[in-house]
Coordinates of C-alpha atoms and ligand atoms in Angstrom, one line a residue:
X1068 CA 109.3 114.9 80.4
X1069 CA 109.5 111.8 78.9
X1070 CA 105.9 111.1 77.1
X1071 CA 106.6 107.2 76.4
X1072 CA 104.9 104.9 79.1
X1073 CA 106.7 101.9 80.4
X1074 CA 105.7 98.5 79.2
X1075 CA 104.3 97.6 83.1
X1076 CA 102.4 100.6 82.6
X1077 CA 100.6 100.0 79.1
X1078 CA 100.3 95.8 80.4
X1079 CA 98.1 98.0 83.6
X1080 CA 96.3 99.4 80.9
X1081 CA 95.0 97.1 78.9
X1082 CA 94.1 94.7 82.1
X1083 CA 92.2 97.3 83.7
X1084 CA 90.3 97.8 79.7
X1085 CA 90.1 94.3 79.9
X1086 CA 88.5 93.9 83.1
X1087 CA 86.3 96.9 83.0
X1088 CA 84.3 95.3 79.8
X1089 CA 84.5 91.4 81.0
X1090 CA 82.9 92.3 85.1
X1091 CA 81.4 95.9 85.2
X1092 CA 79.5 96.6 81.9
X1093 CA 76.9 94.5 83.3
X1094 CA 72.7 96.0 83.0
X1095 CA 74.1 99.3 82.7
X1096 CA 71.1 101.0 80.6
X1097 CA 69.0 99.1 83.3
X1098 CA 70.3 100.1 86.6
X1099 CA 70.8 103.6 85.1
X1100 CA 66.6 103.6 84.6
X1101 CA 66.3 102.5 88.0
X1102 CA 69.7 104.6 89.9
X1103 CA 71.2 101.1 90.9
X1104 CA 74.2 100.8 92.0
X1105 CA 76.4 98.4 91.3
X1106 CA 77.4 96.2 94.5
X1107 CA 78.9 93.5 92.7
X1108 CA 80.9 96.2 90.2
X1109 CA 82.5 97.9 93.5
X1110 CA 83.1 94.9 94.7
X1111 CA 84.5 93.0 91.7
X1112 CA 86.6 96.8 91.5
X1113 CA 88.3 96.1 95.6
X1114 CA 89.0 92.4 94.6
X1115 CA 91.0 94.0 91.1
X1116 CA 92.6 96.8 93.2
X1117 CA 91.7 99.5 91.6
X1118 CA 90.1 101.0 95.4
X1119 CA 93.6 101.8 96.6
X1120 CA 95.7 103.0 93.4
X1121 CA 98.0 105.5 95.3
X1122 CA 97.5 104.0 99.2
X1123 CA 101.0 102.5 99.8
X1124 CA 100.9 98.6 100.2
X1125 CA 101.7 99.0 104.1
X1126 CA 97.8 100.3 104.2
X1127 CA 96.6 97.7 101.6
X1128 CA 97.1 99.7 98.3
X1129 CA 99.0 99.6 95.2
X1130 CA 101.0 102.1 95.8
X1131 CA 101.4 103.5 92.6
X1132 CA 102.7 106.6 91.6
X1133 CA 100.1 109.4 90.4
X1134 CA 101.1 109.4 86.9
X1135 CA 100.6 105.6 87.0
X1136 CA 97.1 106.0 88.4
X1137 CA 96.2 108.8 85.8
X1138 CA 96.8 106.1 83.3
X1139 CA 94.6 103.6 85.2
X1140 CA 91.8 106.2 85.9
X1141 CA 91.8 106.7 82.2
X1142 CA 91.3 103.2 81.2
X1143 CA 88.9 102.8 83.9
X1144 CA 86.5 105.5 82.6
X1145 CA 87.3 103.6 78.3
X1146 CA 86.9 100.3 79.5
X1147 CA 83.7 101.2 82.0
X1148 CA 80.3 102.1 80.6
X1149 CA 78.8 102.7 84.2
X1150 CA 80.3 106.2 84.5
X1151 CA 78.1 106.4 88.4
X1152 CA 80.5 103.5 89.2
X1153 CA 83.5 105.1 88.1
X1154 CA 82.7 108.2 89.9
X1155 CA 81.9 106.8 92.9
X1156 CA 85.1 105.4 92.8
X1157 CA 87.0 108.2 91.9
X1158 CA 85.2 110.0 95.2
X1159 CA 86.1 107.4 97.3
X1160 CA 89.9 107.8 96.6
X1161 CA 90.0 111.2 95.7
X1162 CA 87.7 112.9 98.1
X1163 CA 88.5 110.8 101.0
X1164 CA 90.9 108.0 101.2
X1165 CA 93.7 111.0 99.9
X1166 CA 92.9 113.2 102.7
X1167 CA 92.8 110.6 105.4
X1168 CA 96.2 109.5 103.5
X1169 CA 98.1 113.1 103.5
X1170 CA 96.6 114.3 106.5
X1171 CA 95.5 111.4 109.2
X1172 CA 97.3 110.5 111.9
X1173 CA 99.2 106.8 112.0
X1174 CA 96.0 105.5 114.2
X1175 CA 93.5 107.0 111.4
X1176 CA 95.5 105.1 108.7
X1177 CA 95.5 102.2 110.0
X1178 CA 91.8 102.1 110.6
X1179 CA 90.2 103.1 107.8
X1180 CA 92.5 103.1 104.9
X1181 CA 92.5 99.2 104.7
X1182 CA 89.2 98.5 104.9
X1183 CA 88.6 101.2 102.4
X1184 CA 91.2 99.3 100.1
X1185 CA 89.1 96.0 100.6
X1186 CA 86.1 97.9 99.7
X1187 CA 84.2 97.2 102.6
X1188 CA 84.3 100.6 103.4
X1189 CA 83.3 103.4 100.6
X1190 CA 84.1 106.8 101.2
X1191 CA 82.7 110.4 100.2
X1192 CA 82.9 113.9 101.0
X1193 CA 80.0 116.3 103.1
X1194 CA 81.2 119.9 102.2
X1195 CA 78.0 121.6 100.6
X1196 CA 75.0 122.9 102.2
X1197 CA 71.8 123.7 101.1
X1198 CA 72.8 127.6 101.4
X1199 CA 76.4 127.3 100.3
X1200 CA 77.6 125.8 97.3
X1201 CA 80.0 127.7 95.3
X1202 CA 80.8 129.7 98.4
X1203 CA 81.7 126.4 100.6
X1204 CA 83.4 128.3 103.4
X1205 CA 80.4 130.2 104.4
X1206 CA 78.6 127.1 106.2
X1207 CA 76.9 126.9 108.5
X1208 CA 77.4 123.3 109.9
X1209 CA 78.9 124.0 113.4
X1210 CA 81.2 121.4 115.6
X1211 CA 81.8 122.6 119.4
X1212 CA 83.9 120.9 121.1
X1213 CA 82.2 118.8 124.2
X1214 CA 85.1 117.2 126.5
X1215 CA 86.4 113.9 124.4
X1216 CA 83.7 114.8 121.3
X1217 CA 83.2 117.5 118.8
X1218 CA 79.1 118.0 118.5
X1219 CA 78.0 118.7 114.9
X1220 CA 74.8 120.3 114.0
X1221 CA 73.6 121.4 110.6
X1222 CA 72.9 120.0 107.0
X1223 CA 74.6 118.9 104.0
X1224 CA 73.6 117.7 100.8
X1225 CA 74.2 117.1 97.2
X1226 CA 76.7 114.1 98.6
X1227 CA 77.9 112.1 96.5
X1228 CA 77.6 108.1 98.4
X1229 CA 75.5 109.3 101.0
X1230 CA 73.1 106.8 101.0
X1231 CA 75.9 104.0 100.5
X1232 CA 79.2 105.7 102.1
X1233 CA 80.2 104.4 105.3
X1234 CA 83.3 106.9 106.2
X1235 CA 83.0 110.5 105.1
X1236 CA 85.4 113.6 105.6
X1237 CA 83.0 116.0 106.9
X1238 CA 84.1 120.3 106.8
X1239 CA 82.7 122.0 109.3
X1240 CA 82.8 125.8 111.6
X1241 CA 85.0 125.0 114.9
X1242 CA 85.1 128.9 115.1
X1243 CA 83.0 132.2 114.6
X1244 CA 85.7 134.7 115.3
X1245 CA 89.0 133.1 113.4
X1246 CA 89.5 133.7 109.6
X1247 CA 88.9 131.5 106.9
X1248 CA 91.9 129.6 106.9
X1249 CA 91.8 128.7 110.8
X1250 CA 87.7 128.4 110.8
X1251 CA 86.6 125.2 109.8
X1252 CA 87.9 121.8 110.7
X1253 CA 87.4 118.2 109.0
X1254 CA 86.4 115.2 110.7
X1255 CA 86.7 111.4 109.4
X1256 CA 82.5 110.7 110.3
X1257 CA 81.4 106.7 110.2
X1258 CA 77.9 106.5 109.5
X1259 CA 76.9 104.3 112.8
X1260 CA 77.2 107.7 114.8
X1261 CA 73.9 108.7 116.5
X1262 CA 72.6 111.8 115.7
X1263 CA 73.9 111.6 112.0
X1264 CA 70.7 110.9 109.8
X1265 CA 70.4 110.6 105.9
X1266 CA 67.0 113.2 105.7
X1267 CA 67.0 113.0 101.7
X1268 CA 68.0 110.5 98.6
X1269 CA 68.1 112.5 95.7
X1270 CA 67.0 111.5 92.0
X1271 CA 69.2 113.2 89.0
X1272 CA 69.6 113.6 85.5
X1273 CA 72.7 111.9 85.0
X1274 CA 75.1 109.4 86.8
X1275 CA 72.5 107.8 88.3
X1276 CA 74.2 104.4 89.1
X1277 CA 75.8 107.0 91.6
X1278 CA 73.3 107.3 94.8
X1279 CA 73.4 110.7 95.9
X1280 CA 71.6 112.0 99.5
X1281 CA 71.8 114.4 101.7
X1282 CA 72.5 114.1 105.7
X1283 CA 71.5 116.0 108.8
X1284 CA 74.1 115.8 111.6
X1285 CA 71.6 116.4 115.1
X1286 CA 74.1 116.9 118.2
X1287 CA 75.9 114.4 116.6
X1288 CA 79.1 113.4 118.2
X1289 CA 82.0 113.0 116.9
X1290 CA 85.1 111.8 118.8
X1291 CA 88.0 113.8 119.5
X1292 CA 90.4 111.3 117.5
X1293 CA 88.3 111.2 114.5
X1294 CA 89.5 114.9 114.1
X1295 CA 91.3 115.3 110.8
X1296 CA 94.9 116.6 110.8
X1297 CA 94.2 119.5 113.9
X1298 CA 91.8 122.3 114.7
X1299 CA 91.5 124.7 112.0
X1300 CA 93.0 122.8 109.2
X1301 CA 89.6 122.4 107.7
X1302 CA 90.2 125.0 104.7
X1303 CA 94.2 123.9 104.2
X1304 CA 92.8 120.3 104.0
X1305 CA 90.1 121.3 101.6
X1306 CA 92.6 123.0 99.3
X1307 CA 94.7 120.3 99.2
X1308 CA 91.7 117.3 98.6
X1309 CA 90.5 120.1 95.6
X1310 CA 93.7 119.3 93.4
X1311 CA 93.5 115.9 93.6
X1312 CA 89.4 116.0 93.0
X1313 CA 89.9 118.3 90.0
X1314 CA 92.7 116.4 88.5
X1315 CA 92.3 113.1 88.9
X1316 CA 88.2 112.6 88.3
X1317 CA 88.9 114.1 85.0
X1318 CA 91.6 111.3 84.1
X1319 CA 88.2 108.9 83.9
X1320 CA 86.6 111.2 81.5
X1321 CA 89.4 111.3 78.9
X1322 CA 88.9 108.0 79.0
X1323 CA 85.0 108.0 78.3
X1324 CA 86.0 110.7 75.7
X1325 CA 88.2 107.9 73.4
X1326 CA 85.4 105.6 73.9
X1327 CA 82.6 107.4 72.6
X1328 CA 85.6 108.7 69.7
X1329 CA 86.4 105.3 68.7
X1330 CA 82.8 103.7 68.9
X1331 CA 82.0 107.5 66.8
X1332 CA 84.4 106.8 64.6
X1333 CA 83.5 102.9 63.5
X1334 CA 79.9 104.3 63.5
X1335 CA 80.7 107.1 60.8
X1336 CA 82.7 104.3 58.7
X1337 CA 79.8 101.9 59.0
X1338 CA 76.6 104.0 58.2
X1339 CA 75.9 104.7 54.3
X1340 CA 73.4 107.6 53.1
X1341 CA 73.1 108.0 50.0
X1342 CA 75.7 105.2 49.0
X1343 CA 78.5 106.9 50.6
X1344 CA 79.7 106.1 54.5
X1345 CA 79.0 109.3 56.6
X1346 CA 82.0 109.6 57.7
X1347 CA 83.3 110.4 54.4
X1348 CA 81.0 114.2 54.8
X1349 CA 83.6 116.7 55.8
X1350 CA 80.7 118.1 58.4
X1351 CA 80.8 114.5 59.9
X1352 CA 85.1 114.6 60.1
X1353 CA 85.1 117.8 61.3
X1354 CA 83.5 116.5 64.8
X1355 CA 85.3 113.3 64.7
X1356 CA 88.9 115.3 64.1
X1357 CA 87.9 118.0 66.8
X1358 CA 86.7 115.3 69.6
X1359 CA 90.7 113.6 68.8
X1360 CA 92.1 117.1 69.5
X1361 CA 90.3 117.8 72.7
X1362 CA 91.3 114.0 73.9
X1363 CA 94.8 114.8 73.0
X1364 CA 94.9 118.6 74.9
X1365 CA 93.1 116.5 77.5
X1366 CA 96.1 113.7 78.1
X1367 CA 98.5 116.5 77.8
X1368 CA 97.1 118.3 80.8
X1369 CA 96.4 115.2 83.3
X1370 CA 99.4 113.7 82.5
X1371 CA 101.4 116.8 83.8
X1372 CA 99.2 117.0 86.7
X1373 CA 100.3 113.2 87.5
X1374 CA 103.7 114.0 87.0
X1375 CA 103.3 117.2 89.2
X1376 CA 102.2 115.1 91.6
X1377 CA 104.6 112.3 91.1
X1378 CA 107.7 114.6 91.8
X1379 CA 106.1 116.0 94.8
X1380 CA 104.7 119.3 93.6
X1381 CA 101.7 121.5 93.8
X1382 CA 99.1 121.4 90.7
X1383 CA 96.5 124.1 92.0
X1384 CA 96.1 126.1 88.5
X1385 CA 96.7 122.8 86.3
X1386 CA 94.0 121.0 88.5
X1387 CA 91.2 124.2 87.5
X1388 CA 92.3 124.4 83.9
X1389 CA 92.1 120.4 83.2
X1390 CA 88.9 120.5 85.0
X1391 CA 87.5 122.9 83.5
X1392 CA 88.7 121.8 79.3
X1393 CA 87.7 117.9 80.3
X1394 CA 84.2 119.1 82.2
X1395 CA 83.6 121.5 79.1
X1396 CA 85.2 118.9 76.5
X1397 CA 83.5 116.0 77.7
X1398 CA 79.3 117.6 77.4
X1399 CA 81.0 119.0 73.6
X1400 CA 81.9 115.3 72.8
X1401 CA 79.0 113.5 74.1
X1402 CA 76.9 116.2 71.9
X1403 CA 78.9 115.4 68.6
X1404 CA 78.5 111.5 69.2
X1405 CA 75.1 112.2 69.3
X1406 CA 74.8 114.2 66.0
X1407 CA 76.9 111.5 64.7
X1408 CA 74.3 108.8 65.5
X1409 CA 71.9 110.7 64.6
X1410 CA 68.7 109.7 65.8
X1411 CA 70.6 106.4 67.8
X1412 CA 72.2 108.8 69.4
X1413 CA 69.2 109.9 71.2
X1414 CA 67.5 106.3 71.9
X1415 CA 68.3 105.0 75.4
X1416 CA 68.7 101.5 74.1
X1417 CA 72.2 102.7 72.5
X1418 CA 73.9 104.5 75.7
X1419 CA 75.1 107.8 74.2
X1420 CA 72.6 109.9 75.5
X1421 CA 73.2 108.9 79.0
X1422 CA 77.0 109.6 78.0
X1423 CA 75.2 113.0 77.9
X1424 CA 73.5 113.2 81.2
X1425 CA 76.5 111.5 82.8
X1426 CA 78.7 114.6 81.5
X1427 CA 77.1 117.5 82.6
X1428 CA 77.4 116.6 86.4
X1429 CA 80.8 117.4 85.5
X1430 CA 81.0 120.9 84.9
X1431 CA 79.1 121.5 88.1
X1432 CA 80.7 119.2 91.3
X1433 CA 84.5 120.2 92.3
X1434 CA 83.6 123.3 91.5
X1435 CA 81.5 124.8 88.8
X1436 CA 82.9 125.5 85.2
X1437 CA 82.6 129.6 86.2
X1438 CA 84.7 128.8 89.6
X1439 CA 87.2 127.3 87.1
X1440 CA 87.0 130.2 85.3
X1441 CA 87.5 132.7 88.3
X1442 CA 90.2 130.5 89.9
X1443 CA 91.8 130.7 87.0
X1444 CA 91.7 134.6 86.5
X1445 CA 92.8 135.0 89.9
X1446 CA 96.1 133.2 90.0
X1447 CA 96.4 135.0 86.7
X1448 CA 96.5 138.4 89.1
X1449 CA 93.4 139.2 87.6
Ligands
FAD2739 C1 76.9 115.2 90.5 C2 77.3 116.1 91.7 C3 78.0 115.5 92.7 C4 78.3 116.2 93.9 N1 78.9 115.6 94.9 C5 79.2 116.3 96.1 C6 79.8 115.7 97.2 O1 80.1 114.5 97.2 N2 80.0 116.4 98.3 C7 79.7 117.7 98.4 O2 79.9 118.3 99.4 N3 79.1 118.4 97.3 C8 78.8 117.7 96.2 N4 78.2 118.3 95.1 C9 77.8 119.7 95.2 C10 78.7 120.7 94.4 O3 79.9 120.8 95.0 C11 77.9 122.0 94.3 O4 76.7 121.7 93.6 C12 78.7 123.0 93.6 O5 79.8 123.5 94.5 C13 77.9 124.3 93.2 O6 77.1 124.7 94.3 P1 75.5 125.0 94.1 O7 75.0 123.8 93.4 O8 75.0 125.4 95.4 O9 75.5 126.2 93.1 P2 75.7 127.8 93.4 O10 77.0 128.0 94.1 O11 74.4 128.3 94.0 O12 75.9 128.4 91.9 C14 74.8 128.6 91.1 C15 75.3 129.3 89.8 O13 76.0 130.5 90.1 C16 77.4 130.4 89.7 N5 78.2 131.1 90.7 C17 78.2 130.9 92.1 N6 79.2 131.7 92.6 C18 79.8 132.3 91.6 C19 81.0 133.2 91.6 N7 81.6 133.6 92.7 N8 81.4 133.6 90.3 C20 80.7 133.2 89.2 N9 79.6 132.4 89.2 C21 79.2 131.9 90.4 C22 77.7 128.9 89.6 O14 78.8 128.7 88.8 C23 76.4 128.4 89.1 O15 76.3 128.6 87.7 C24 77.9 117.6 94.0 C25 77.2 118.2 92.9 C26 76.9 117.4 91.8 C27 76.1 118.1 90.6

């Protein structure tokens, strides 16, 4: 692999830096107080293109190529401060305008993958339940299929965009009897449809500019074409989404990484105690030099999972080990840029504790750090 980027490549860089810090930096300490999301940031994100990375052009994307967009998601999460705008952006492409793109039929694309592009659409994901989390597969969510509808009942919550989305890929049990893999089904749900009911917004420690909700579907139904891929692909689909989720959120969070490096590093060059600039106490080095190394094992395993991608490939095992090193990296980094600020570090007024907050979530959605870990284990035969 050839580890130099083109110069269109580093030019998409830097504008997307560039723009990120000029239009979406805007009250973030605020509207993270308050959970306020940023309307005019989304919005201000369609009109730059950044809602459509890897949607071909024909449905009103960029259509770049996933190594291309890993660059891109990383400058989006250095330039951005509003990390609950960056992940509701990263959920809308990777956790639902992907699968509608690898698995929806030509009449599906066409529908919703534009508007999703424009951003007058934003998209999530309704997978977890109140009584299964970890174990997603053992819902409870049931759609029966009612002459031209599938009727959903049941619960879902922890979702990310609930109480914003507008188009959601909704998992649910089309079968008691049939295995796993033939069980479930997923359905491209608008949020117009009777019977489908946000019962709950919830309040969180971190990403808070990210609205989060749960929903209730109440013989809600859902028409036969809005069926995703066919009967029974439910668990192939979710496999599939999981890969992109688990590589490409992360590519945002090497990029928050850098940030809080560099704005680490000027701080520890800056500060004097004792007549000396902090930076210059080995203890104080150490972190800096450790939080480069973890941003540099970091690159190294998106990037592959881009070029994976890229040529066409699977990137199951790369997906759960960059997921879990960034997840792991990122709370490890955001704690050192603390200590480094010392007591700054913990004030709201200067951001980094919320750089805290906001990184946690991480090692918890797409799957928690000890799923990683058993993942992992197993496709070591383990
Ligand atoms: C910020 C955020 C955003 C989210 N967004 C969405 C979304 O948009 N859509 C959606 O559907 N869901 C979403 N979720 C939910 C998320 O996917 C679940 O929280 C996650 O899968 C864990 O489920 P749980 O919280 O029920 O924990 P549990 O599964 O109950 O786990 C509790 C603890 O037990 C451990 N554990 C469980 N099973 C095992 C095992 N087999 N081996 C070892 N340890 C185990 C877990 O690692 C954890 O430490 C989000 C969660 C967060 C925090």
């Amino acid at each position: 692999m050839d580890f130099a980027w083109t110069r269109q490549q580093l030019i998409l860089k830097d504008s997307i830096i560039a723009f990120a810090r000029e239009q979406l930096n805007d009250r973030v300490t605020e509207r993270d107080r308050s959970g306020e999301f940023s309307r005019e940031g989304w919005r201000r994100s369609a009109d730059f293109g950044l809602l459509g990375l890897t949607i071909p052009v024909e449905y009103g994307g960029q259509g770049y190529d996933p190594l291309t967009a890993m660059l891109a998601l990383e400058a989006l999460g250095y330039g951005c401060t509003d990390n609950g705008l960056v992940f509701v952006i990263n959920n809308h492409l990777w956790s639902c305008a992907i699968s509608i793109l690898d698995f929806g039929s030509e009449a599906q694309k066409q529908r919703f993958l534009p508007p999703m592009c424009r951003g007058e659409l934003i998209g999530g994901q309704v997978l977890t339940e109140p009584e299964s989390g970890s174990a997603a597969f053992t819902m409870q969510t049931s759609a029966v299929r009612d002459g031209d509808a599938y009727v959903l009942n049941g619960t879902k919550t922890f979702l990310t965009s609930a109480p914003i989305g507008d188009v959601f890929i909704v998992y649910a049990r089309t079968s008691e009897s049939r295995a796993v893999q033939e069980g479930f089904s997923a359905f491209i749900v608008t949020r117009d449809l009777p019977g489908l009911e946000m019962t709950k917004a919830w309040d969180k420690s971190g990403l808070r500019t990210a609205p989060m909700g749960q929903l209730t579907f109440t013989n809600c139904r859902v028409p036969v074409d809005c069926l995703l891929g066919a009967e029974g692909m439910g668990h192939g689909i979710f496999q599939s989404t999981i890969e992109w989720e688990r590589g490409f959120f992360f590519a945002s969070q090497v990029g928050v990484m850098e940030r809080l490096l560099d704005q680490s590093v000027e701080y520890a060059q800056q500060r004097q105690q004792g007549g000396k600039p902090i930076g210059s106490f080995q203890s104080i080095s150490n972190k800096l030099v450790d939080m480069k190394l973890r941003i540099e094992l970091a690159k190294l395993l998106v990037y592959k999972i881009g070029w994976l991608k890229r040529e066409g490939r699977m990137a199951f095992l790369e997906a759960s080990l960059a997921k879990l090193f960034i997840s792991e990296s990122h709370v490890q980094t955001s704690l050192d840029a603390i200590q480094i600020h010392g007591a700054r570090g913990y004030m709201t007024e200067y951001g980094i504790e919320r750089e805290l907050r906001d990184a946690v979530a991480g090692t918890l959605y797409a799957g928690t750090s000890e799923i990683q870990r058993e993942v992992i284990a197993s496709l070591l035969g383990l």
